[in-house]
XYZ file of C-alpha atoms in Angstrom:
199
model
C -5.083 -9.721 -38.549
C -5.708 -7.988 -35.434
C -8.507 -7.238 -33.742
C -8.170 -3.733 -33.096
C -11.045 -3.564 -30.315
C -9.479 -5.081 -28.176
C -6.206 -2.948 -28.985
C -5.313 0.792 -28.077
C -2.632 2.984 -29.665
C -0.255 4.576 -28.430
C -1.732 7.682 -29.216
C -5.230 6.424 -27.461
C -3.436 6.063 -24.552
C -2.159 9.388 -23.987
C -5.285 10.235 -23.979
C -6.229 8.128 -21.274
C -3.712 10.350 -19.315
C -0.421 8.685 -19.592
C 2.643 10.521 -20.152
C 5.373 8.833 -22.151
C 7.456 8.223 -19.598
C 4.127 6.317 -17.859
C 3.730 4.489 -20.876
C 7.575 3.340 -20.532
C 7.582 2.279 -17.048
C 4.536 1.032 -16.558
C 3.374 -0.610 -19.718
C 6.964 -1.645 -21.354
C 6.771 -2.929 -24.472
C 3.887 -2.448 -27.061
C 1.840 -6.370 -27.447
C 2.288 -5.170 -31.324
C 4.674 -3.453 -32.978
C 5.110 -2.733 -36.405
C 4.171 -0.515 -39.635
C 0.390 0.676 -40.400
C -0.904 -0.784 -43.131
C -3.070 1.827 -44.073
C -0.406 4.150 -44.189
C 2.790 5.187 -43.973
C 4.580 6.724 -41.678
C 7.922 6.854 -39.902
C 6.741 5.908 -36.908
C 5.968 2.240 -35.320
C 2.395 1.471 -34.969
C 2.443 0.370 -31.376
C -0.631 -1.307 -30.130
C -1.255 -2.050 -26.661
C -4.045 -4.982 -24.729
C -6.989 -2.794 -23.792
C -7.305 -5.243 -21.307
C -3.619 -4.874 -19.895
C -3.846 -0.825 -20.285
C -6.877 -0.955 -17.808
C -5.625 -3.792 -15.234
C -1.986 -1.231 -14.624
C -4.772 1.396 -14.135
C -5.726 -0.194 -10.865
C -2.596 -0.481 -9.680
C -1.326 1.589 -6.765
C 2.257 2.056 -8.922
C -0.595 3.994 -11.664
C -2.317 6.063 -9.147
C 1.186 7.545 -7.308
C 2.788 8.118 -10.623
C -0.777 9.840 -12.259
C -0.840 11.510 -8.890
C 2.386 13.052 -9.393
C 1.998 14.190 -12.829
C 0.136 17.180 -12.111
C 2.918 18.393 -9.327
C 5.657 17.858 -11.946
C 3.657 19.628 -14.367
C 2.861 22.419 -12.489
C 6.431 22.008 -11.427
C 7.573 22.550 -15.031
C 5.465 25.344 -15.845
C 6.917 27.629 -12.264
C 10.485 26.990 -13.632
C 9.773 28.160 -17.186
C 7.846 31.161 -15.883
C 10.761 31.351 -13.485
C 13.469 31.313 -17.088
C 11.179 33.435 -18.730
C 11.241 36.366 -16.461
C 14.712 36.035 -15.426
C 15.181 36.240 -19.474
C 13.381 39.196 -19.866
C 14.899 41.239 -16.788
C 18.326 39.863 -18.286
C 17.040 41.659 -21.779
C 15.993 44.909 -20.232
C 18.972 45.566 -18.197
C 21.933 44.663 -20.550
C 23.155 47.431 -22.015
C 22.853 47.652 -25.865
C 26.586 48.926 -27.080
C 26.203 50.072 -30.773
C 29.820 50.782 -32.628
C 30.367 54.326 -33.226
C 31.487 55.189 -36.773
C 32.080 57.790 -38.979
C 29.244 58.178 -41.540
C 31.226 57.234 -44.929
C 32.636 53.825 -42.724
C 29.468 52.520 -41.724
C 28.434 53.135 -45.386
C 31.389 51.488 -46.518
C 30.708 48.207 -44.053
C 26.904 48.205 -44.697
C 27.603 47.673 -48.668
C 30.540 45.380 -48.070
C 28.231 43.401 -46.025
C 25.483 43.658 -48.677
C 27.813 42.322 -50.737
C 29.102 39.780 -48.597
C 25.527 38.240 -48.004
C 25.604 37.674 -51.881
C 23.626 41.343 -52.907
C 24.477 42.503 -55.992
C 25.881 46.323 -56.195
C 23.533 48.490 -58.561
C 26.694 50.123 -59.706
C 29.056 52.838 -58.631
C 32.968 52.552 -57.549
C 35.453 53.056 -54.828
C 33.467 51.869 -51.430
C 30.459 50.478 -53.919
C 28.229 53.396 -52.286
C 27.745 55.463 -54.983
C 24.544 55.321 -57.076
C 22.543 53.494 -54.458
C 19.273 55.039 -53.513
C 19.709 56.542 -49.904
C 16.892 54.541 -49.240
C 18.265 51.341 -49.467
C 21.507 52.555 -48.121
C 19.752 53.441 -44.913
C 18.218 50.052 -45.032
C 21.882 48.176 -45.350
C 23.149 50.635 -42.340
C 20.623 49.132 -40.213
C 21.004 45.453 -41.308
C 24.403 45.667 -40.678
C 24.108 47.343 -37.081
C 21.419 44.578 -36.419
C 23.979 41.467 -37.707
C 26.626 43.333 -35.765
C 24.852 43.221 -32.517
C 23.816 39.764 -32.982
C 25.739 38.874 -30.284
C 23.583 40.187 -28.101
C 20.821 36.874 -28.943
C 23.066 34.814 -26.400
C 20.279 36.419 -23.863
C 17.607 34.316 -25.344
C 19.800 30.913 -24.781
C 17.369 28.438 -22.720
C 14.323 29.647 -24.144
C 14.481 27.293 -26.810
C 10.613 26.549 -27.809
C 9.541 27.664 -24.108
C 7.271 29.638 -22.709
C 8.237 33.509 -23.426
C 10.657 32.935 -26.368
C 8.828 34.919 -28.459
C 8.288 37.779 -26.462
C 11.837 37.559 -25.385
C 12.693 37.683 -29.017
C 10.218 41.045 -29.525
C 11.375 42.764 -26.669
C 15.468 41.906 -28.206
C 14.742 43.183 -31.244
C 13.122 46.387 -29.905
C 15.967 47.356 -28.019
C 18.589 47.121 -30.367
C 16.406 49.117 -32.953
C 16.203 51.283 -30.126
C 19.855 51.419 -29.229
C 20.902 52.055 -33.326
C 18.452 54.498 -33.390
C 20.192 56.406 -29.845
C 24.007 56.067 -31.823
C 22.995 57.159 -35.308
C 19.521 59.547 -35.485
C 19.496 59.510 -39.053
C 18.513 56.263 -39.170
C 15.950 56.121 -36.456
C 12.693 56.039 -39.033
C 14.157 53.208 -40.489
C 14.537 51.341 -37.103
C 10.836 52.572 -35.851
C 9.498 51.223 -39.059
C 11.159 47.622 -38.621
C 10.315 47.783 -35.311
C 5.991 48.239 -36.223
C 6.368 45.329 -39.339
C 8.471 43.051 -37.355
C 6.264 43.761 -33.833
């Protein structure tokens, strides 16, 4: 068995202050490799020489490439700050375009695309309209004004997991509500009342 004292993980030494790629170049291949005995996990237990870890840490090649960790960190953060706002200034200056239809059509597509998304119709013939609650009518108006504007979520591309991608996504959302409300007033307490659950 090993001796784990004399052993660090990989996990121990990121938090020495390597960075994976550091760990790559630097240290190569783990002196063990394998699965944990103690439990299981996807994941190779790699173990690496304490005693090897700390000898690379005196090496000029560790000190420039710790060095420049920070710069490409801080490097990192400038160009997703830099995405983000160009993002958001991309979201607040496209113009939302909401379809303009007659009343009866954009009941007809909202319960055709109730439908579609596997909703069953509480009864009623001809367009499927009749005998729904205008409640829920109103409701299927604005989820279908919201799927047909999807397209507009293209804005959020590179912002996947980043810095801002959730305020991007708020911000999205509030101006299409916004825009449906503008196109069709009748259903503008439906979109201000998505717009305070969803934030």
């Amino acid at each position: 068995m090993t001796d784990r004292t004399t052993y660090v993980t990989f996990a121990g030494v990121r938090r020495r202050g390597w960075t994976d790629s550091m760990v790559r170049d630097l240290l190569g291949t783990p002196d063990v490799q394998g699965r944990d005995p103690r439990r299981w996990s996807l994941a190779p237990l790699r173990l690496y020489l304490l005693a090897r870890v700390e000898t690379v840490e005196r090496t000029p090649e560790f000190a420039e490439t710790s060095a420049l960790c920070p710069a490409r960190s801080s490097a990192a953060t400038a160009y997703a700050q830099r995405r983000r706002g160009a993002v958001l200034a991309a979201i607040r200056a496209e113009p939302i375009e909401v379809p303009r239809l007659p009343g009866p059509e954009l009941e007809r597509r909202a319960v055709r695309h109730r439908q579609l998304l596997g909703a069953r119709r509480p009864g009623g013939a001809g367009d499927g309209s009749a005998g729904v609650p205008v409640g829920a009518l109103v409701r299927w108006q604005v989820t279908y004004l919201r799927h047909v504007l999807s397209r507009y979520e293209v804005l959020l591309d590179g912002l996947y997991g980043e810095t801002g991608r959730g305020e991007a996504e708020r911000l999205l959302r509030r101006r299409v509500y916004e825009a449906i409300a503008a196109a069709y007033p009748a259903l503008a307490d439906e979109c201000r009342r998505r717009m305070a659950v969803e934030g």
